[in-house]
Amino acid sequence: MKTPRIPICLPLVAVIGLLSACGPTPTTMKLEPLETKYLRTPGQTVKLAYEVFDAEGQPMSDPKLRWTSSAPDVAQVQEGLLTVRKSGKTTIGATGGKVRAALPLELTILNSLDVRAPGADFLEVGRVIKLRVVARNEQGSSLQDAMPTFRSSDEMVARVEDGQLVAVRPGKATLSATLGHLSRHIAVQVVPADFARLGLNLTHHAFQRRGQSVQLQARAFNRSGVVLDTVPLEFFTSDSAVVSVSPEGRVTAVGSGRAVVSVVAGRRRSAAEFVVP
């Protein structure tokens, strides 16, 4: 009676296949920080950057990793793709073999940015004003540590130092503040430090009829009486139904009555009275 031969080829094939499927095993892993913690909207996705190396120190192109988030209500992660749900903190974990890496995140969905520089439209040289910044997330909460990146279109006119706007020399500049995806812009006008007073060519004028006009000339002077051409002037009428005034100071009679036209430069003001029959 012959003893039946037990085929061994199938088990050998199975073992060989198992060995080939194992491949390199991750030994070190690194998760890169996000470029910015500020996001645009809930549901925004961010591709996480990471590196995985095998035992020989070679980078693994397609490692099999298991991803977790300590706060799924803040952010979820799948195959290295982060989906942000709301502002908050979470820790992203990645596991490959016996290696694990963690990335703590503080995510902010930036909803609004308000930047103010009171008096920036008329700053004397050398004056310094504190910038006011209010940023809020999608829940309306104020972000206490939010500090935009400031840039001046001309730092020879005005620049930002330690959250303060510094007037350097007469001229105009635009101050830009950027936080995440939001930007705000502020027009800055710097005038000579020795600006002292305003002068007008008229203090009182009576029109003969409606439709007539006259030029109200205003000049800025320093303490020595020298005319300053770099001081911006604004004109206002107390009653537009009586007289109107152009941005250049041209006053026109509109209707019967009395009105005062004021010229303003920063905190200084001068005025003239007009009468229309």
PDB file of N, CA and C in Angstrom, residues 166-255:
ATOM      1  N   VAL A 166       3.701 104.901  13.682  1.00  0.00           N
ATOM      2  CA  VAL A 166       4.654 105.986  13.902  1.00  0.00           C
ATOM      3  C   VAL A 166       4.704 106.867  12.659  1.00  0.00           C
ATOM      4  N   ALA A 167       4.460 108.170  12.853  1.00  0.00           N
ATOM      5  CA  ALA A 167       4.537 109.137  11.755  1.00  0.00           C
ATOM      6  C   ALA A 167       5.989 109.573  11.590  1.00  0.00           C
ATOM      7  N   VAL A 168       6.550 109.372  10.391  1.00  0.00           N
ATOM      8  CA  VAL A 168       7.976 109.620  10.169  1.00  0.00           C
ATOM      9  C   VAL A 168       8.224 110.966   9.492  1.00  0.00           C
ATOM     10  N   ARG A 169       7.567 111.201   8.348  1.00  0.00           N
ATOM     11  CA  ARG A 169       7.754 112.464   7.644  1.00  0.00           C
ATOM     12  C   ARG A 169       6.500 112.769   6.830  1.00  0.00           C
ATOM     13  N   PRO A 170       6.308 114.035   6.414  1.00  0.00           N
ATOM     14  CA  PRO A 170       5.085 114.394   5.679  1.00  0.00           C
ATOM     15  C   PRO A 170       4.907 113.565   4.407  1.00  0.00           C
ATOM     16  N   GLY A 171       3.672 113.175   4.176  1.00  0.00           N
ATOM     17  CA  GLY A 171       3.349 112.393   2.988  1.00  0.00           C
ATOM     18  C   GLY A 171       2.163 111.492   3.225  1.00  0.00           C
ATOM     19  N   LYS A 172       1.890 110.654   2.241  1.00  0.00           N
ATOM     20  CA  LYS A 172       0.777 109.713   2.327  1.00  0.00           C
ATOM     21  C   LYS A 172       1.299 108.281   2.232  1.00  0.00           C
ATOM     22  N   ALA A 173       0.620 107.389   2.932  1.00  0.00           N
ATOM     23  CA  ALA A 173       0.963 105.971   2.891  1.00  0.00           C
ATOM     24  C   ALA A 173      -0.293 105.159   3.160  1.00  0.00           C
ATOM     25  N   THR A 174      -0.254 103.896   2.789  1.00  0.00           N
ATOM     26  CA  THR A 174      -1.354 102.982   3.076  1.00  0.00           C
ATOM     27  C   THR A 174      -0.838 101.887   4.000  1.00  0.00           C
ATOM     28  N   LEU A 175      -1.519 101.731   5.126  1.00  0.00           N
ATOM     29  CA  LEU A 175      -1.159 100.699   6.087  1.00  0.00           C
ATOM     30  C   LEU A 175      -2.026  99.464   5.837  1.00  0.00           C
ATOM     31  N   SER A 176      -1.383  98.317   5.637  1.00  0.00           N
ATOM     32  CA  SER A 176      -2.098  97.063   5.402  1.00  0.00           C
ATOM     33  C   SER A 176      -1.916  96.137   6.600  1.00  0.00           C
ATOM     34  N   ALA A 177      -3.009  95.529   7.019  1.00  0.00           N
ATOM     35  CA  ALA A 177      -2.976  94.565   8.129  1.00  0.00           C
ATOM     36  C   ALA A 177      -3.543  93.247   7.618  1.00  0.00           C
ATOM     37  N   THR A 178      -2.792  92.161   7.784  1.00  0.00           N
ATOM     38  CA  THR A 178      -3.212  90.858   7.279  1.00  0.00           C
ATOM     39  C   THR A 178      -3.185  89.826   8.395  1.00  0.00           C
ATOM     40  N   LEU A 179      -4.278  89.110   8.524  1.00  0.00           N
ATOM     41  CA  LEU A 179      -4.404  88.014   9.483  1.00  0.00           C
ATOM     42  C   LEU A 179      -5.098  86.866   8.768  1.00  0.00           C
ATOM     43  N   GLY A 180      -4.370  85.769   8.601  1.00  0.00           N
ATOM     44  CA  GLY A 180      -4.949  84.659   7.853  1.00  0.00           C
ATOM     45  C   GLY A 180      -5.309  85.093   6.448  1.00  0.00           C
ATOM     46  N   HIS A 181      -6.560  84.863   6.059  1.00  0.00           N
ATOM     47  CA  HIS A 181      -7.018  85.217   4.715  1.00  0.00           C
ATOM     48  C   HIS A 181      -7.632  86.611   4.655  1.00  0.00           C
ATOM     49  N   LEU A 182      -7.716  87.327   5.787  1.00  0.00           N
ATOM     50  CA  LEU A 182      -8.348  88.648   5.824  1.00  0.00           C
ATOM     51  C   LEU A 182      -7.310  89.760   5.830  1.00  0.00           C
ATOM     52  N   SER A 183      -7.617  90.850   5.116  1.00  0.00           N
ATOM     53  CA  SER A 183      -6.740  92.020   5.071  1.00  0.00           C
ATOM     54  C   SER A 183      -7.572  93.286   5.221  1.00  0.00           C
ATOM     55  N   ARG A 184      -6.995  94.274   5.861  1.00  0.00           N
ATOM     56  CA  ARG A 184      -7.621  95.580   6.001  1.00  0.00           C
ATOM     57  C   ARG A 184      -6.591  96.644   5.651  1.00  0.00           C
ATOM     58  N   HIS A 185      -7.096  97.794   5.132  1.00  0.00           N
ATOM     59  CA  HIS A 185      -6.207  98.860   4.675  1.00  0.00           C
ATOM     60  C   HIS A 185      -6.641 100.197   5.281  1.00  0.00           C
ATOM     61  N   ILE A 186      -5.668 100.977   5.720  1.00  0.00           N
ATOM     62  CA  ILE A 186      -5.914 102.274   6.357  1.00  0.00           C
ATOM     63  C   ILE A 186      -5.084 103.340   5.650  1.00  0.00           C
ATOM     64  N   ALA A 187      -5.754 104.433   5.237  1.00  0.00           N
ATOM     65  CA  ALA A 187      -5.048 105.552   4.619  1.00  0.00           C
ATOM     66  C   ALA A 187      -4.403 106.398   5.708  1.00  0.00           C
ATOM     67  N   VAL A 188      -3.130 106.731   5.516  1.00  0.00           N
ATOM     68  CA  VAL A 188      -2.374 107.513   6.499  1.00  0.00           C
ATOM     69  C   VAL A 188      -1.886 108.803   5.842  1.00  0.00           C
ATOM     70  N   GLN A 189      -2.112 109.913   6.529  1.00  0.00           N
ATOM     71  CA  GLN A 189      -1.632 111.223   6.073  1.00  0.00           C
ATOM     72  C   GLN A 189      -0.779 111.816   7.184  1.00  0.00           C
ATOM     73  N   VAL A 190       0.485 112.090   6.875  1.00  0.00           N
ATOM     74  CA  VAL A 190       1.401 112.677   7.853  1.00  0.00           C
ATOM     75  C   VAL A 190       1.684 114.126   7.455  1.00  0.00           C
ATOM     76  N   VAL A 191       1.582 115.023   8.418  1.00  0.00           N
ATOM     77  CA  VAL A 191       1.779 116.454   8.170  1.00  0.00           C
ATOM     78  C   VAL A 191       2.946 116.957   9.022  1.00  0.00           C
ATOM     79  N   PRO A 192       3.489 118.144   8.686  1.00  0.00           N
ATOM     80  CA  PRO A 192       4.608 118.687   9.481  1.00  0.00           C
ATOM     81  C   PRO A 192       4.255 118.844  10.949  1.00  0.00           C
ATOM     82  N   ALA A 193       5.244 118.630  11.790  1.00  0.00           N
ATOM     83  CA  ALA A 193       5.014 118.701  13.233  1.00  0.00           C
ATOM     84  C   ALA A 193       4.757 120.121  13.710  1.00  0.00           C
ATOM     85  N   ASP A 194       5.203 121.124  12.935  1.00  0.00           N
ATOM     86  CA  ASP A 194       5.056 122.513  13.383  1.00  0.00           C
ATOM     87  C   ASP A 194       3.822 123.200  12.804  1.00  0.00           C
ATOM     88  N   PHE A 195       2.859 122.421  12.305  1.00  0.00           N
ATOM     89  CA  PHE A 195       1.609 123.005  11.829  1.00  0.00           C
ATOM     90  C   PHE A 195       0.928 123.723  12.997  1.00  0.00           C
ATOM     91  N   ALA A 196       0.646 125.026  12.811  1.00  0.00           N
ATOM     92  CA  ALA A 196       0.165 125.835  13.936  1.00  0.00           C
ATOM     93  C   ALA A 196      -1.240 126.373  13.755  1.00  0.00           C
ATOM     94  N   ARG A 197      -1.581 126.854  12.540  1.00  0.00           N
ATOM     95  CA  ARG A 197      -2.889 127.501  12.393  1.00  0.00           C
ATOM     96  C   ARG A 197      -3.360 127.475  10.955  1.00  0.00           C
ATOM     97  N   LEU A 198      -4.661 127.836  10.770  1.00  0.00           N
ATOM     98  CA  LEU A 198      -5.277 127.960   9.456  1.00  0.00           C
ATOM     99  C   LEU A 198      -5.620 129.419   9.196  1.00  0.00           C
ATOM    100  N   GLY A 199      -5.536 129.820   7.932  1.00  0.00           N
ATOM    101  CA  GLY A 199      -5.923 131.168   7.542  1.00  0.00           C
ATOM    102  C   GLY A 199      -6.870 131.124   6.364  1.00  0.00           C
ATOM    103  N   LEU A 200      -7.882 132.046   6.339  1.00  0.00           N
ATOM    104  CA  LEU A 200      -8.852 132.139   5.262  1.00  0.00           C
ATOM    105  C   LEU A 200      -8.793 133.519   4.614  1.00  0.00           C
ATOM    106  N   ASN A 201      -9.103 133.562   3.314  1.00  0.00           N
ATOM    107  CA  ASN A 201      -9.143 134.856   2.625  1.00  0.00           C
ATOM    108  C   ASN A 201     -10.447 135.601   2.895  1.00  0.00           C
ATOM    109  N   LEU A 202     -11.456 134.899   3.472  1.00  0.00           N
ATOM    110  CA  LEU A 202     -12.751 135.507   3.793  1.00  0.00           C
ATOM    111  C   LEU A 202     -13.186 135.087   5.187  1.00  0.00           C
ATOM    112  N   THR A 203     -13.848 135.998   5.873  1.00  0.00           N
ATOM    113  CA  THR A 203     -14.514 135.633   7.125  1.00  0.00           C
ATOM    114  C   THR A 203     -16.020 135.875   7.017  1.00  0.00           C
ATOM    115  N   HIS A 204     -16.438 136.714   6.031  1.00  0.00           N
ATOM    116  CA  HIS A 204     -17.857 137.003   5.816  1.00  0.00           C
ATOM    117  C   HIS A 204     -18.042 137.379   4.339  1.00  0.00           C
ATOM    118  N   HIS A 205     -19.129 136.855   3.752  1.00  0.00           N
ATOM    119  CA  HIS A 205     -19.419 137.196   2.359  1.00  0.00           C
ATOM    120  C   HIS A 205     -20.929 137.176   2.138  1.00  0.00           C
ATOM    121  N   ALA A 206     -21.446 138.221   1.456  1.00  0.00           N
ATOM    122  CA  ALA A 206     -22.870 138.304   1.127  1.00  0.00           C
ATOM    123  C   ALA A 206     -23.040 138.166  -0.383  1.00  0.00           C
ATOM    124  N   PHE A 207     -23.768 137.141  -0.789  1.00  0.00           N
ATOM    125  CA  PHE A 207     -24.056 136.944  -2.212  1.00  0.00           C
ATOM    126  C   PHE A 207     -25.146 137.921  -2.653  1.00  0.00           C
ATOM    127  N   GLN A 208     -25.175 138.245  -3.938  1.00  0.00           N
ATOM    128  CA  GLN A 208     -26.205 139.111  -4.505  1.00  0.00           C
ATOM    129  C   GLN A 208     -27.419 138.307  -4.953  1.00  0.00           C
ATOM    130  N   ARG A 209     -27.177 137.095  -5.344  1.00  0.00           N
ATOM    131  CA  ARG A 209     -28.288 136.259  -5.819  1.00  0.00           C
ATOM    132  C   ARG A 209     -27.858 134.785  -5.758  1.00  0.00           C
ATOM    133  N   ARG A 210     -28.829 133.944  -5.928  1.00  0.00           N
ATOM    134  CA  ARG A 210     -28.563 132.501  -5.951  1.00  0.00           C
ATOM    135  C   ARG A 210     -27.781 132.144  -7.220  1.00  0.00           C
ATOM    136  N   GLY A 211     -26.957 131.134  -7.092  1.00  0.00           N
ATOM    137  CA  GLY A 211     -26.156 130.691  -8.234  1.00  0.00           C
ATOM    138  C   GLY A 211     -24.776 131.303  -8.280  1.00  0.00           C
ATOM    139  N   GLN A 212     -24.578 132.415  -7.572  1.00  0.00           N
ATOM    140  CA  GLN A 212     -23.249 133.004  -7.521  1.00  0.00           C
ATOM    141  C   GLN A 212     -22.309 132.099  -6.712  1.00  0.00           C
ATOM    142  N   SER A 213     -21.020 132.230  -6.997  1.00  0.00           N
ATOM    143  CA  SER A 213     -20.040 131.434  -6.255  1.00  0.00           C
ATOM    144  C   SER A 213     -18.796 132.270  -5.978  1.00  0.00           C
ATOM    145  N   VAL A 214     -18.055 131.868  -4.999  1.00  0.00           N
ATOM    146  CA  VAL A 214     -16.828 132.543  -4.620  1.00  0.00           C
ATOM    147  C   VAL A 214     -15.840 131.498  -4.110  1.00  0.00           C
ATOM    148  N   GLN A 215     -14.562 131.752  -4.328  1.00  0.00           N
ATOM    149  CA  GLN A 215     -13.534 130.811  -3.884  1.00  0.00           C
ATOM    150  C   GLN A 215     -13.091 131.135  -2.460  1.00  0.00           C
ATOM    151  N   LEU A 216     -13.260 130.185  -1.577  1.00  0.00           N
ATOM    152  CA  LEU A 216     -12.768 130.319  -0.208  1.00  0.00           C
ATOM    153  C   LEU A 216     -11.372 129.703  -0.171  1.00  0.00           C
ATOM    154  N   GLN A 217     -10.385 130.545   0.011  1.00  0.00           N
ATOM    155  CA  GLN A 217      -9.001 130.077   0.022  1.00  0.00           C
ATOM    156  C   GLN A 217      -8.538 129.859   1.458  1.00  0.00           C
ATOM    157  N   ALA A 218      -8.031 128.675   1.706  1.00  0.00           N
ATOM    158  CA  ALA A 218      -7.540 128.326   3.040  1.00  0.00           C
ATOM    159  C   ALA A 218      -6.070 127.935   2.945  1.00  0.00           C
ATOM    160  N   ARG A 219      -5.308 128.350   3.930  1.00  0.00           N
ATOM    161  CA  ARG A 219      -3.891 128.013   3.970  1.00  0.00           C
ATOM    162  C   ARG A 219      -3.491 127.576   5.378  1.00  0.00           C
ATOM    163  N   ALA A 220      -2.528 126.665   5.404  1.00  0.00           N
ATOM    164  CA  ALA A 220      -1.981 126.204   6.676  1.00  0.00           C
ATOM    165  C   ALA A 220      -0.623 126.861   6.887  1.00  0.00           C
ATOM    166  N   PHE A 221      -0.371 127.265   8.131  1.00  0.00           N
ATOM    167  CA  PHE A 221       0.880 127.943   8.465  1.00  0.00           C
ATOM    168  C   PHE A 221       1.576 127.235   9.620  1.00  0.00           C
ATOM    169  N   ASN A 222       2.914 127.321   9.635  1.00  0.00           N
ATOM    170  CA  ASN A 222       3.644 126.826  10.796  1.00  0.00           C
ATOM    171  C   ASN A 222       3.807 127.946  11.816  1.00  0.00           C
ATOM    172  N   ARG A 223       4.581 127.701  12.847  1.00  0.00           N
ATOM    173  CA  ARG A 223       4.709 128.684  13.925  1.00  0.00           C
ATOM    174  C   ARG A 223       5.438 129.952  13.483  1.00  0.00           C
ATOM    175  N   SER A 224       6.180 129.838  12.387  1.00  0.00           N
ATOM    176  CA  SER A 224       6.902 131.005  11.875  1.00  0.00           C
ATOM    177  C   SER A 224       6.120 131.756  10.815  1.00  0.00           C
ATOM    178  N   GLY A 225       4.902 131.310  10.537  1.00  0.00           N
ATOM    179  CA  GLY A 225       4.084 131.964   9.533  1.00  0.00           C
ATOM    180  C   GLY A 225       4.349 131.512   8.116  1.00  0.00           C
ATOM    181  N   VAL A 226       5.107 130.454   7.945  1.00  0.00           N
ATOM    182  CA  VAL A 226       5.408 129.911   6.617  1.00  0.00           C
ATOM    183  C   VAL A 226       4.275 128.997   6.179  1.00  0.00           C
ATOM    184  N   VAL A 227       3.854 129.137   4.915  1.00  0.00           N
ATOM    185  CA  VAL A 227       2.767 128.313   4.379  1.00  0.00           C
ATOM    186  C   VAL A 227       3.225 126.860   4.233  1.00  0.00           C
ATOM    187  N   LEU A 228       2.379 125.951   4.673  1.00  0.00           N
ATOM    188  CA  LEU A 228       2.645 124.513   4.565  1.00  0.00           C
ATOM    189  C   LEU A 228       1.748 123.927   3.496  1.00  0.00           C
ATOM    190  N   ASP A 229       2.332 123.477   2.401  1.00  0.00           N
ATOM    191  CA  ASP A 229       1.545 122.952   1.286  1.00  0.00           C
ATOM    192  C   ASP A 229       1.149 121.487   1.465  1.00  0.00           C
ATOM    193  N   THR A 230       1.727 120.806   2.460  1.00  0.00           N
ATOM    194  CA  THR A 230       1.478 119.371   2.614  1.00  0.00           C
ATOM    195  C   THR A 230       0.374 119.057   3.610  1.00  0.00           C
ATOM    196  N   VAL A 231      -0.345 120.074   4.075  1.00  0.00           N
ATOM    197  CA  VAL A 231      -1.424 119.851   5.039  1.00  0.00           C
ATOM    198  C   VAL A 231      -2.748 119.689   4.290  1.00  0.00           C
ATOM    199  N   PRO A 232      -3.437 118.560   4.426  1.00  0.00           N
ATOM    200  CA  PRO A 232      -4.716 118.354   3.740  1.00  0.00           C
ATOM    201  C   PRO A 232      -5.829 119.161   4.397  1.00  0.00           C
ATOM    202  N   LEU A 233      -6.717 119.725   3.580  1.00  0.00           N
ATOM    203  CA  LEU A 233      -7.814 120.557   4.073  1.00  0.00           C
ATOM    204  C   LEU A 233      -9.152 119.955   3.663  1.00  0.00           C
ATOM    205  N   GLU A 234     -10.132 120.067   4.547  1.00  0.00           N
ATOM    206  CA  GLU A 234     -11.494 119.611   4.262  1.00  0.00           C
ATOM    207  C   GLU A 234     -12.474 120.753   4.510  1.00  0.00           C
ATOM    208  N   PHE A 235     -13.476 120.887   3.597  1.00  0.00           N
ATOM    209  CA  PHE A 235     -14.460 121.953   3.701  1.00  0.00           C
ATOM    210  C   PHE A 235     -15.830 121.367   4.021  1.00  0.00           C
ATOM    211  N   PHE A 236     -16.583 122.072   4.889  1.00  0.00           N
ATOM    212  CA  PHE A 236     -17.923 121.638   5.281  1.00  0.00           C
ATOM    213  C   PHE A 236     -18.854 122.847   5.330  1.00  0.00           C
ATOM    214  N   THR A 237     -20.119 122.624   4.972  1.00  0.00           N
ATOM    215  CA  THR A 237     -21.121 123.675   5.101  1.00  0.00           C
ATOM    216  C   THR A 237     -22.102 123.318   6.211  1.00  0.00           C
ATOM    217  N   SER A 238     -22.534 124.316   6.961  1.00  0.00           N
ATOM    218  CA  SER A 238     -23.475 124.072   8.052  1.00  0.00           C
ATOM    219  C   SER A 238     -24.894 123.876   7.539  1.00  0.00           C
ATOM    220  N   ASP A 239     -25.173 124.325   6.293  1.00  0.00           N
ATOM    221  CA  ASP A 239     -26.514 124.197   5.732  1.00  0.00           C
ATOM    222  C   ASP A 239     -26.407 124.136   4.211  1.00  0.00           C
ATOM    223  N   SER A 240     -26.512 122.935   3.670  1.00  0.00           N
ATOM    224  CA  SER A 240     -26.369 122.760   2.225  1.00  0.00           C
ATOM    225  C   SER A 240     -27.544 123.337   1.448  1.00  0.00           C
ATOM    226  N   ALA A 241     -28.651 123.684   2.150  1.00  0.00           N
ATOM    227  CA  ALA A 241     -29.786 124.320   1.474  1.00  0.00           C
ATOM    228  C   ALA A 241     -29.524 125.811   1.245  1.00  0.00           C
ATOM    229  N   VAL A 242     -28.514 126.345   1.917  1.00  0.00           N
ATOM    230  CA  VAL A 242     -28.161 127.768   1.754  1.00  0.00           C
ATOM    231  C   VAL A 242     -26.945 127.908   0.849  1.00  0.00           C
ATOM    232  N   VAL A 243     -25.857 127.216   1.176  1.00  0.00           N
ATOM    233  CA  VAL A 243     -24.662 127.249   0.329  1.00  0.00           C
ATOM    234  C   VAL A 243     -24.081 125.840   0.233  1.00  0.00           C
ATOM    235  N   SER A 244     -23.458 125.574  -0.894  1.00  0.00           N
ATOM    236  CA  SER A 244     -22.714 124.321  -1.061  1.00  0.00           C
ATOM    237  C   SER A 244     -21.236 124.671  -1.167  1.00  0.00           C
ATOM    238  N   VAL A 245     -20.379 123.696  -0.914  1.00  0.00           N
ATOM    239  CA  VAL A 245     -18.943 123.935  -1.010  1.00  0.00           C
ATOM    240  C   VAL A 245     -18.277 122.706  -1.628  1.00  0.00           C
ATOM    241  N   SER A 246     -17.397 122.950  -2.585  1.00  0.00           N
ATOM    242  CA  SER A 246     -16.697 121.874  -3.276  1.00  0.00           C
ATOM    243  C   SER A 246     -15.500 121.419  -2.438  1.00  0.00           C
ATOM    244  N   PRO A 247     -14.910 120.270  -2.765  1.00  0.00           N
ATOM    245  CA  PRO A 247     -13.712 119.819  -2.033  1.00  0.00           C
ATOM    246  C   PRO A 247     -12.549 120.804  -2.137  1.00  0.00           C
ATOM    247  N   GLU A 248     -12.596 121.676  -3.164  1.00  0.00           N
ATOM    248  CA  GLU A 248     -11.522 122.663  -3.344  1.00  0.00           C
ATOM    249  C   GLU A 248     -11.842 123.992  -2.671  1.00  0.00           C
ATOM    250  N   GLY A 249     -13.033 124.106  -2.044  1.00  0.00           N
ATOM    251  CA  GLY A 249     -13.379 125.330  -1.341  1.00  0.00           C
ATOM    252  C   GLY A 249     -14.207 126.315  -2.141  1.00  0.00           C
ATOM    253  N   ARG A 250     -14.774 125.909  -3.254  1.00  0.00           N
ATOM    254  CA  ARG A 250     -15.638 126.793  -4.037  1.00  0.00           C
ATOM    255  C   ARG A 250     -17.024 126.808  -3.411  1.00  0.00           C
ATOM    256  N   VAL A 251     -17.479 128.007  -2.947  1.00  0.00           N
ATOM    257  CA  VAL A 251     -18.756 128.148  -2.253  1.00  0.00           C
ATOM    258  C   VAL A 251     -19.785 128.720  -3.221  1.00  0.00           C
ATOM    259  N   THR A 252     -20.969 128.072  -3.296  1.00  0.00           N
ATOM    260  CA  THR A 252     -22.030 128.480  -4.222  1.00  0.00           C
ATOM    261  C   THR A 252     -23.314 128.745  -3.458  1.00  0.00           C
ATOM    262  N   ALA A 253     -23.977 129.867  -3.787  1.00  0.00           N
ATOM    263  CA  ALA A 253     -25.254 130.219  -3.165  1.00  0.00           C
ATOM    264  C   ALA A 253     -26.350 129.310  -3.705  1.00  0.00           C
ATOM    265  N   VAL A 254     -27.122 128.732  -2.788  1.00  0.00           N
ATOM    266  CA  VAL A 254     -28.177 127.788  -3.180  1.00  0.00           C
ATOM    267  C   VAL A 254     -29.560 128.336  -2.845  1.00  0.00           C
ATOM    268  N   GLY A 255     -29.764 128.808  -1.606  1.00  0.00           N
ATOM    269  CA  GLY A 255     -31.067 129.315  -1.187  1.00  0.00           C
ATOM    270  C   GLY A 255     -30.903 130.377  -0.105  1.00  0.00           C
TER     271      GLY A 255
END
